[in-house]
């Protein structure tokens, strides 16, 4: 089984690229952000707790997303691997993921990191806010907080996967097709 991590700042295009990647390589795409948004939409207890944190641009507790991921791993059949989008987002989550996979004799295949400059992060998010209507995209101070959180808590993951020699960086600027060609070129190697 392949276990890919799709990494990058908010607005880098992870969600946009994930569908084509999942289809081409028969992967189950797991977006923790989307899973949390469906919990909110369904009005579950978990959704209610997550909503306050998400709407403020903060992360939900590690244990919440870790158990979501584990449940998905357990219930998904018939795929050649998984594409993790928005997870791990902290070093603690990255370590737990390694432990989860190790138990089954598996490991992370690669961390595919889509990189765009900070200025483009703002541009892309305000564009998406107009299309998708996500509450956490709409207010500039919330977007700022998510970018701060990314730099403080999520960016250190880059070092973690570099040390494990699993880090691959992709230039996320340009058209959707240009970016997915770069990604496919890289993934064909694994
Ligand atoms: P995303 O759709 O990936 O931008 O995620 C939207 C929001 O969901 C984030 O700003 C966090 O509040 C929450 N979230 C998603 N994934 C995680 C994660 N792995 N750890 C903690 N919070 C998460």
PDB file of C-alpha atoms and ligand atoms in Angstrom:
ATOM      1  CA  UNK A   1       0.000   0.000   0.000  1.00  0.00           C
ATOM      2  CA  UNK A   2       1.062   3.543  -0.730  1.00  0.00           C
ATOM      3  CA  UNK A   3       0.614   6.253   1.862  1.00  0.00           C
ATOM      4  CA  UNK A   4       1.026   9.727   0.430  1.00  0.00           C
ATOM      5  CA  UNK A   5       0.825  12.937   2.384  1.00  0.00           C
ATOM      6  CA  UNK A   6      -0.405  15.900   0.419  1.00  0.00           C
ATOM      7  CA  UNK A   7       1.184  18.880   2.081  1.00  0.00           C
ATOM      8  CA  UNK A   8       1.151  22.641   1.587  1.00  0.00           C
ATOM      9  CA  UNK A   9      -0.108  25.931   3.015  1.00  0.00           C
ATOM     10  CA  UNK A  10      -3.817  26.802   2.954  1.00  0.00           C
ATOM     11  CA  UNK A  11      -4.808  27.591  -0.633  1.00  0.00           C
ATOM     12  CA  UNK A  12      -1.885  25.716  -2.218  1.00  0.00           C
ATOM     13  CA  UNK A  13      -4.328  23.643  -4.277  1.00  0.00           C
ATOM     14  CA  UNK A  14      -4.274  20.372  -2.332  1.00  0.00           C
ATOM     15  CA  UNK A  15      -8.022  19.808  -2.646  1.00  0.00           C
ATOM     16  CA  UNK A  16      -7.972  20.769  -6.331  1.00  0.00           C
ATOM     17  CA  UNK A  17      -5.207  18.291  -7.172  1.00  0.00           C
ATOM     18  CA  UNK A  18      -6.306  15.434  -4.924  1.00  0.00           C
ATOM     19  CA  UNK A  19      -9.168  14.116  -7.088  1.00  0.00           C
ATOM     20  CA  UNK A  20      -7.014  13.534 -10.162  1.00  0.00           C
ATOM     21  CA  UNK A  21      -4.239  11.957  -8.078  1.00  0.00           C
ATOM     22  CA  UNK A  22      -6.654   9.599  -6.320  1.00  0.00           C
ATOM     23  CA  UNK A  23      -8.182   8.556  -9.633  1.00  0.00           C
ATOM     24  CA  UNK A  24      -4.942   7.969 -11.493  1.00  0.00           C
ATOM     25  CA  UNK A  25      -3.289   5.895  -8.753  1.00  0.00           C
ATOM     26  CA  UNK A  26      -6.421   4.273  -7.234  1.00  0.00           C
ATOM     27  CA  UNK A  27      -6.005   5.992  -3.888  1.00  0.00           C
ATOM     28  CA  UNK A  28      -8.547   6.787  -1.207  1.00  0.00           C
ATOM     29  CA  UNK A  29      -8.468  10.555  -0.710  1.00  0.00           C
ATOM     30  CA  UNK A  30      -8.932  11.504   2.934  1.00  0.00           C
ATOM     31  CA  UNK A  31      -9.321  15.199   3.690  1.00  0.00           C
ATOM     32  CA  UNK A  32      -9.573  15.778   7.443  1.00  0.00           C
ATOM     33  CA  UNK A  33     -10.943  19.285   6.770  1.00  0.00           C
ATOM     34  CA  UNK A  34     -13.745  17.832   4.634  1.00  0.00           C
ATOM     35  CA  UNK A  35     -14.490  15.100   7.173  1.00  0.00           C
ATOM     36  CA  UNK A  36     -14.771  17.755   9.868  1.00  0.00           C
ATOM     37  CA  UNK A  37     -16.988  19.951   7.686  1.00  0.00           C
ATOM     38  CA  UNK A  38     -19.367  17.010   7.114  1.00  0.00           C
ATOM     39  CA  UNK A  39     -19.529  16.397  10.875  1.00  0.00           C
ATOM     40  CA  UNK A  40     -20.478  20.066  11.272  1.00  0.00           C
ATOM     41  CA  UNK A  41     -23.098  19.838   8.513  1.00  0.00           C
ATOM     42  CA  UNK A  42     -24.568  16.712  10.132  1.00  0.00           C
ATOM     43  CA  UNK A  43     -24.750  18.514  13.477  1.00  0.00           C
ATOM     44  CA  UNK A  44     -22.914  15.796  15.428  1.00  0.00           C
ATOM     45  CA  UNK A  45     -21.416  16.402  18.881  1.00  0.00           C
ATOM     46  CA  UNK A  46     -17.938  16.199  17.358  1.00  0.00           C
ATOM     47  CA  UNK A  47     -18.998  18.688  14.680  1.00  0.00           C
ATOM     48  CA  UNK A  48     -20.252  21.151  17.275  1.00  0.00           C
ATOM     49  CA  UNK A  49     -16.979  21.014  19.188  1.00  0.00           C
ATOM     50  CA  UNK A  50     -14.890  21.299  16.021  1.00  0.00           C
ATOM     51  CA  UNK A  51     -16.873  24.223  14.596  1.00  0.00           C
ATOM     52  CA  UNK A  52     -15.763  26.780  17.183  1.00  0.00           C
ATOM     53  CA  UNK A  53     -12.110  25.886  16.616  1.00  0.00           C
ATOM     54  CA  UNK A  54     -12.332  25.750  12.828  1.00  0.00           C
ATOM     55  CA  UNK A  55     -14.256  29.018  12.574  1.00  0.00           C
ATOM     56  CA  UNK A  56     -11.516  30.720  14.589  1.00  0.00           C
ATOM     57  CA  UNK A  57      -8.813  29.285  12.327  1.00  0.00           C
ATOM     58  CA  UNK A  58      -7.400  27.025  15.053  1.00  0.00           C
ATOM     59  CA  UNK A  59      -6.581  23.326  14.837  1.00  0.00           C
ATOM     60  CA  UNK A  60      -8.858  20.701  16.361  1.00  0.00           C
ATOM     61  CA  UNK A  61      -7.213  18.381  18.940  1.00  0.00           C
ATOM     62  CA  UNK A  62      -4.781  15.795  17.519  1.00  0.00           C
ATOM     63  CA  UNK A  63      -6.780  12.837  18.933  1.00  0.00           C
ATOM     64  CA  UNK A  64      -9.911  13.871  17.010  1.00  0.00           C
ATOM     65  CA  UNK A  65      -8.287  13.747  13.583  1.00  0.00           C
ATOM     66  CA  UNK A  66      -6.131  10.738  14.444  1.00  0.00           C
ATOM     67  CA  UNK A  67      -9.171   8.605  15.237  1.00  0.00           C
ATOM     68  CA  UNK A  68     -10.902   9.795  12.040  1.00  0.00           C
ATOM     69  CA  UNK A  69      -7.898   8.702  10.002  1.00  0.00           C
ATOM     70  CA  UNK A  70      -7.640   5.354  11.751  1.00  0.00           C
ATOM     71  CA  UNK A  71     -11.341   4.647  11.155  1.00  0.00           C
ATOM     72  CA  UNK A  72     -10.948   5.446   7.437  1.00  0.00           C
ATOM     73  CA  UNK A  73      -7.900   3.186   7.133  1.00  0.00           C
ATOM     74  CA  UNK A  74      -9.886   0.375   8.726  1.00  0.00           C
ATOM     75  CA  UNK A  75     -13.060   0.780   6.672  1.00  0.00           C
ATOM     76  CA  UNK A  76     -11.594   1.375   3.199  1.00  0.00           C
ATOM     77  CA  UNK A  77     -11.153  -1.605   0.892  1.00  0.00           C
ATOM     78  CA  UNK A  78     -10.052  -2.142  -2.695  1.00  0.00           C
ATOM     79  CA  UNK A  79      -7.567   0.727  -3.060  1.00  0.00           C
ATOM     80  CA  UNK A  80      -3.836   0.755  -3.741  1.00  0.00           C
ATOM     81  CA  UNK A  81      -3.207   3.357  -1.099  1.00  0.00           C
ATOM     82  CA  UNK A  82      -4.244   6.543   0.639  1.00  0.00           C
ATOM     83  CA  UNK A  83      -3.829  10.218  -0.090  1.00  0.00           C
ATOM     84  CA  UNK A  84      -3.844  12.175   3.149  1.00  0.00           C
ATOM     85  CA  UNK A  85      -4.882  15.765   2.629  1.00  0.00           C
ATOM     86  CA  UNK A  86      -4.610  18.113   5.605  1.00  0.00           C
ATOM     87  CA  UNK A  87      -3.158  15.405   7.854  1.00  0.00           C
ATOM     88  CA  UNK A  88      -0.696  15.319   9.581  1.00  0.00           C
ATOM     89  CA  UNK A  89      -0.731  18.965  10.605  1.00  0.00           C
ATOM     90  CA  UNK A  90       1.477  18.761  13.694  1.00  0.00           C
ATOM     91  CA  UNK A  91       4.650  16.826  14.510  1.00  0.00           C
ATOM     92  CA  UNK A  92       2.637  14.856  17.101  1.00  0.00           C
ATOM     93  CA  UNK A  93       0.200  13.755  14.366  1.00  0.00           C
ATOM     94  CA  UNK A  94       3.095  12.778  12.090  1.00  0.00           C
ATOM     95  CA  UNK A  95       4.537  10.579  14.834  1.00  0.00           C
ATOM     96  CA  UNK A  96       1.183   8.946  15.552  1.00  0.00           C
ATOM     97  CA  UNK A  97       0.725   8.271  11.830  1.00  0.00           C
ATOM     98  CA  UNK A  98       4.118   6.524  11.713  1.00  0.00           C
ATOM     99  CA  UNK A  99       3.119   4.382  14.697  1.00  0.00           C
ATOM    100  CA  UNK A 100      -0.269   3.530  13.147  1.00  0.00           C
ATOM    101  CA  UNK A 101       1.387   2.380   9.928  1.00  0.00           C
ATOM    102  CA  UNK A 102       4.253   0.555  11.637  1.00  0.00           C
ATOM    103  CA  UNK A 103       1.755  -1.684  13.451  1.00  0.00           C
ATOM    104  CA  UNK A 104       0.754  -3.022  10.028  1.00  0.00           C
ATOM    105  CA  UNK A 105       4.263  -3.192   8.615  1.00  0.00           C
ATOM    106  CA  UNK A 106       3.583  -0.116   6.466  1.00  0.00           C
ATOM    107  CA  UNK A 107       5.171   3.341   6.220  1.00  0.00           C
ATOM    108  CA  UNK A 108       4.684   6.740   4.616  1.00  0.00           C
ATOM    109  CA  UNK A 109       5.609   6.549   0.911  1.00  0.00           C
ATOM    110  CA  UNK A 110       6.238  10.265   0.386  1.00  0.00           C
ATOM    111  CA  UNK A 111       5.261  13.706   1.551  1.00  0.00           C
ATOM    112  CA  UNK A 112       4.259  15.606  -1.591  1.00  0.00           C
ATOM    113  CA  UNK A 113       4.480  19.265  -0.776  1.00  0.00           C
ATOM    114  CA  UNK A 114       2.804  21.844  -3.006  1.00  0.00           C
ATOM    115  CA  UNK A 115       4.484  25.181  -2.432  1.00  0.00           C
ATOM    116  CA  UNK A 116       3.256  28.660  -3.283  1.00  0.00           C
ATOM    117  CA  UNK A 117       4.474  32.051  -2.020  1.00  0.00           C
ATOM    118  CA  UNK A 118       2.636  33.631   0.956  1.00  0.00           C
ATOM    119  CA  UNK A 119       1.203  36.407  -1.230  1.00  0.00           C
ATOM    120  CA  UNK A 120      -0.456  33.795  -3.413  1.00  0.00           C
ATOM    121  CA  UNK A 121      -1.972  32.115  -0.334  1.00  0.00           C
ATOM    122  CA  UNK A 122      -4.062  35.246   0.318  1.00  0.00           C
ATOM    123  CA  UNK A 123      -5.034  35.617  -3.326  1.00  0.00           C
ATOM    124  CA  UNK A 124      -6.128  31.969  -3.679  1.00  0.00           C
ATOM    125  CA  UNK A 125      -8.108  31.949  -0.431  1.00  0.00           C
ATOM    126  CA  UNK A 126     -10.082  35.073  -1.236  1.00  0.00           C
ATOM    127  CA  UNK A 127     -10.852  33.601  -4.651  1.00  0.00           C
ATOM    128  CA  UNK A 128     -12.028  30.335  -3.009  1.00  0.00           C
ATOM    129  CA  UNK A 129     -14.108  32.235  -0.436  1.00  0.00           C
ATOM    130  CA  UNK A 130     -16.216  33.635  -3.256  1.00  0.00           C
ATOM    131  CA  UNK A 131     -16.773  30.159  -4.747  1.00  0.00           C
ATOM    132  CA  UNK A 132     -17.053  27.686  -1.860  1.00  0.00           C
ATOM    133  CA  UNK A 133     -18.471  29.901   0.883  1.00  0.00           C
ATOM    134  CA  UNK A 134     -16.306  28.422   3.663  1.00  0.00           C
ATOM    135  CA  UNK A 135     -16.730  30.447   6.865  1.00  0.00           C
ATOM    136  CA  UNK A 136     -13.003  30.129   7.673  1.00  0.00           C
ATOM    137  CA  UNK A 137     -12.073  31.645   4.278  1.00  0.00           C
ATOM    138  CA  UNK A 138     -14.304  34.694   4.569  1.00  0.00           C
ATOM    139  CA  UNK A 139     -12.660  36.804   7.279  1.00  0.00           C
ATOM    140  CA  UNK A 140      -9.134  38.139   6.773  1.00  0.00           C
ATOM    141  CA  UNK A 141      -8.214  37.825  10.469  1.00  0.00           C
ATOM    142  CA  UNK A 142      -9.219  34.132  10.446  1.00  0.00           C
ATOM    143  CA  UNK A 143      -7.203  33.486   7.291  1.00  0.00           C
ATOM    144  CA  UNK A 144      -4.256  35.261   8.992  1.00  0.00           C
ATOM    145  CA  UNK A 145      -4.604  32.977  11.999  1.00  0.00           C
ATOM    146  CA  UNK A 146      -4.636  29.871   9.781  1.00  0.00           C
ATOM    147  CA  UNK A 147      -1.478  31.035   8.030  1.00  0.00           C
ATOM    148  CA  UNK A 148       0.178  31.739  11.410  1.00  0.00           C
ATOM    149  CA  UNK A 149      -0.895  28.299  12.644  1.00  0.00           C
ATOM    150  CA  UNK A 150       0.512  26.751   9.470  1.00  0.00           C
ATOM    151  CA  UNK A 151       3.911  28.405   9.992  1.00  0.00           C
ATOM    152  CA  UNK A 152       4.058  27.638  13.717  1.00  0.00           C
ATOM    153  CA  UNK A 153       2.647  24.110  13.941  1.00  0.00           C
ATOM    154  CA  UNK A 154       2.489  22.571  10.481  1.00  0.00           C
ATOM    155  CA  UNK A 155       5.607  23.832   8.686  1.00  0.00           C
ATOM    156  CA  UNK A 156       7.966  22.015  11.124  1.00  0.00           C
ATOM    157  CA  UNK A 157       6.670  18.797   9.553  1.00  0.00           C
ATOM    158  CA  UNK A 158       8.817  19.596   6.503  1.00  0.00           C
ATOM    159  CA  UNK A 159      11.973  18.946   8.565  1.00  0.00           C
ATOM    160  CA  UNK A 160      10.435  15.730   9.908  1.00  0.00           C
ATOM    161  CA  UNK A 161       9.914  14.260   6.423  1.00  0.00           C
ATOM    162  CA  UNK A 162      13.179  15.691   5.089  1.00  0.00           C
ATOM    163  CA  UNK A 163      15.011  13.820   7.854  1.00  0.00           C
ATOM    164  CA  UNK A 164      13.112  10.669   6.877  1.00  0.00           C
ATOM    165  CA  UNK A 165      14.104  11.334   3.205  1.00  0.00           C
ATOM    166  CA  UNK A 166      10.455  11.350   2.194  1.00  0.00           C
ATOM    167  CA  UNK A 167       9.973  15.013   1.375  1.00  0.00           C
ATOM    168  CA  UNK A 168       9.287  16.034  -2.261  1.00  0.00           C
ATOM    169  CA  UNK A 169       8.522  19.632  -3.156  1.00  0.00           C
ATOM    170  CA  UNK A 170       6.355  20.645  -6.102  1.00  0.00           C
ATOM    171  CA  UNK A 171       6.057  24.145  -7.514  1.00  0.00           C
ATOM    172  CA  UNK A 172       2.366  24.991  -6.994  1.00  0.00           C
ATOM    173  CA  UNK A 173       2.344  28.112  -9.167  1.00  0.00           C
ATOM    174  CA  UNK A 174       0.879  28.086 -12.669  1.00  0.00           C
ATOM    175  CA  UNK A 175      -2.230  26.441 -14.048  1.00  0.00           C
ATOM    176  CA  UNK A 176      -3.995  23.431 -12.491  1.00  0.00           C
ATOM    177  CA  UNK A 177      -2.826  21.256 -15.402  1.00  0.00           C
ATOM    178  CA  UNK A 178       0.781  22.410 -15.070  1.00  0.00           C
ATOM    179  CA  UNK A 179       0.782  21.550 -11.369  1.00  0.00           C
ATOM    180  CA  UNK A 180      -0.817  18.157 -11.819  1.00  0.00           C
ATOM    181  CA  UNK A 181       1.644  17.267 -14.599  1.00  0.00           C
ATOM    182  CA  UNK A 182       4.483  18.016 -12.145  1.00  0.00           C
ATOM    183  CA  UNK A 183       2.806  15.891  -9.469  1.00  0.00           C
ATOM    184  CA  UNK A 184       2.174  12.923 -11.806  1.00  0.00           C
ATOM    185  CA  UNK A 185       5.736  13.053 -13.070  1.00  0.00           C
ATOM    186  CA  UNK A 186       6.917  12.688  -9.494  1.00  0.00           C
ATOM    187  CA  UNK A 187       4.382  10.052  -8.408  1.00  0.00           C
ATOM    188  CA  UNK A 188       5.141   7.833 -11.401  1.00  0.00           C
ATOM    189  CA  UNK A 189       8.478   7.106  -9.656  1.00  0.00           C
ATOM    190  CA  UNK A 190       6.877   5.428  -6.620  1.00  0.00           C
TER     191      UNK A 190
HETATM  192  P1  LIG B   1      -8.633  22.286   5.599  1.00  0.00           P
HETATM  193  O1  LIG B   1      -9.869  21.964   4.842  1.00  0.00           O
HETATM  194  O2  LIG B   1      -7.579  21.214   5.467  1.00  0.00           O
HETATM  195  O3  LIG B   1      -8.105  23.659   5.330  1.00  0.00           O
HETATM  196  O4  LIG B   1      -9.031  22.272   7.153  1.00  0.00           O
HETATM  197  C1  LIG B   1      -9.971  23.187   7.693  1.00  0.00           C
HETATM  198  C2  LIG B   1      -9.831  23.257   9.198  1.00  0.00           C
HETATM  199  O5  LIG B   1     -10.085  21.967   9.776  1.00  0.00           O
HETATM  200  C3  LIG B   1      -8.430  23.623   9.705  1.00  0.00           C
HETATM  201  O6  LIG B   1      -8.215  25.021   9.729  1.00  0.00           O
HETATM  202  C4  LIG B   1      -8.472  23.031  11.104  1.00  0.00           C
HETATM  203  O7  LIG B   1      -9.228  23.821  11.987  1.00  0.00           O
HETATM  204  C5  LIG B   1      -9.231  21.731  10.903  1.00  0.00           C
HETATM  205  N1  LIG B   1      -8.321  20.604  10.568  1.00  0.00           N
HETATM  206  C6  LIG B   1      -8.241  19.935   9.391  1.00  0.00           C
HETATM  207  N2  LIG B   1      -7.295  18.981   9.440  1.00  0.00           N
HETATM  208  C7  LIG B   1      -6.756  19.045  10.685  1.00  0.00           C
HETATM  209  C8  LIG B   1      -5.710  18.339  11.356  1.00  0.00           C
HETATM  210  N3  LIG B   1      -5.016  17.366  10.744  1.00  0.00           N
HETATM  211  N4  LIG B   1      -5.430  18.677  12.633  1.00  0.00           N
HETATM  212  C9  LIG B   1      -6.117  19.641  13.282  1.00  0.00           C
HETATM  213  N5  LIG B   1      -7.083  20.373  12.701  1.00  0.00           N
HETATM  214  C10 LIG B   1      -7.421  20.081  11.423  1.00  0.00           C
END
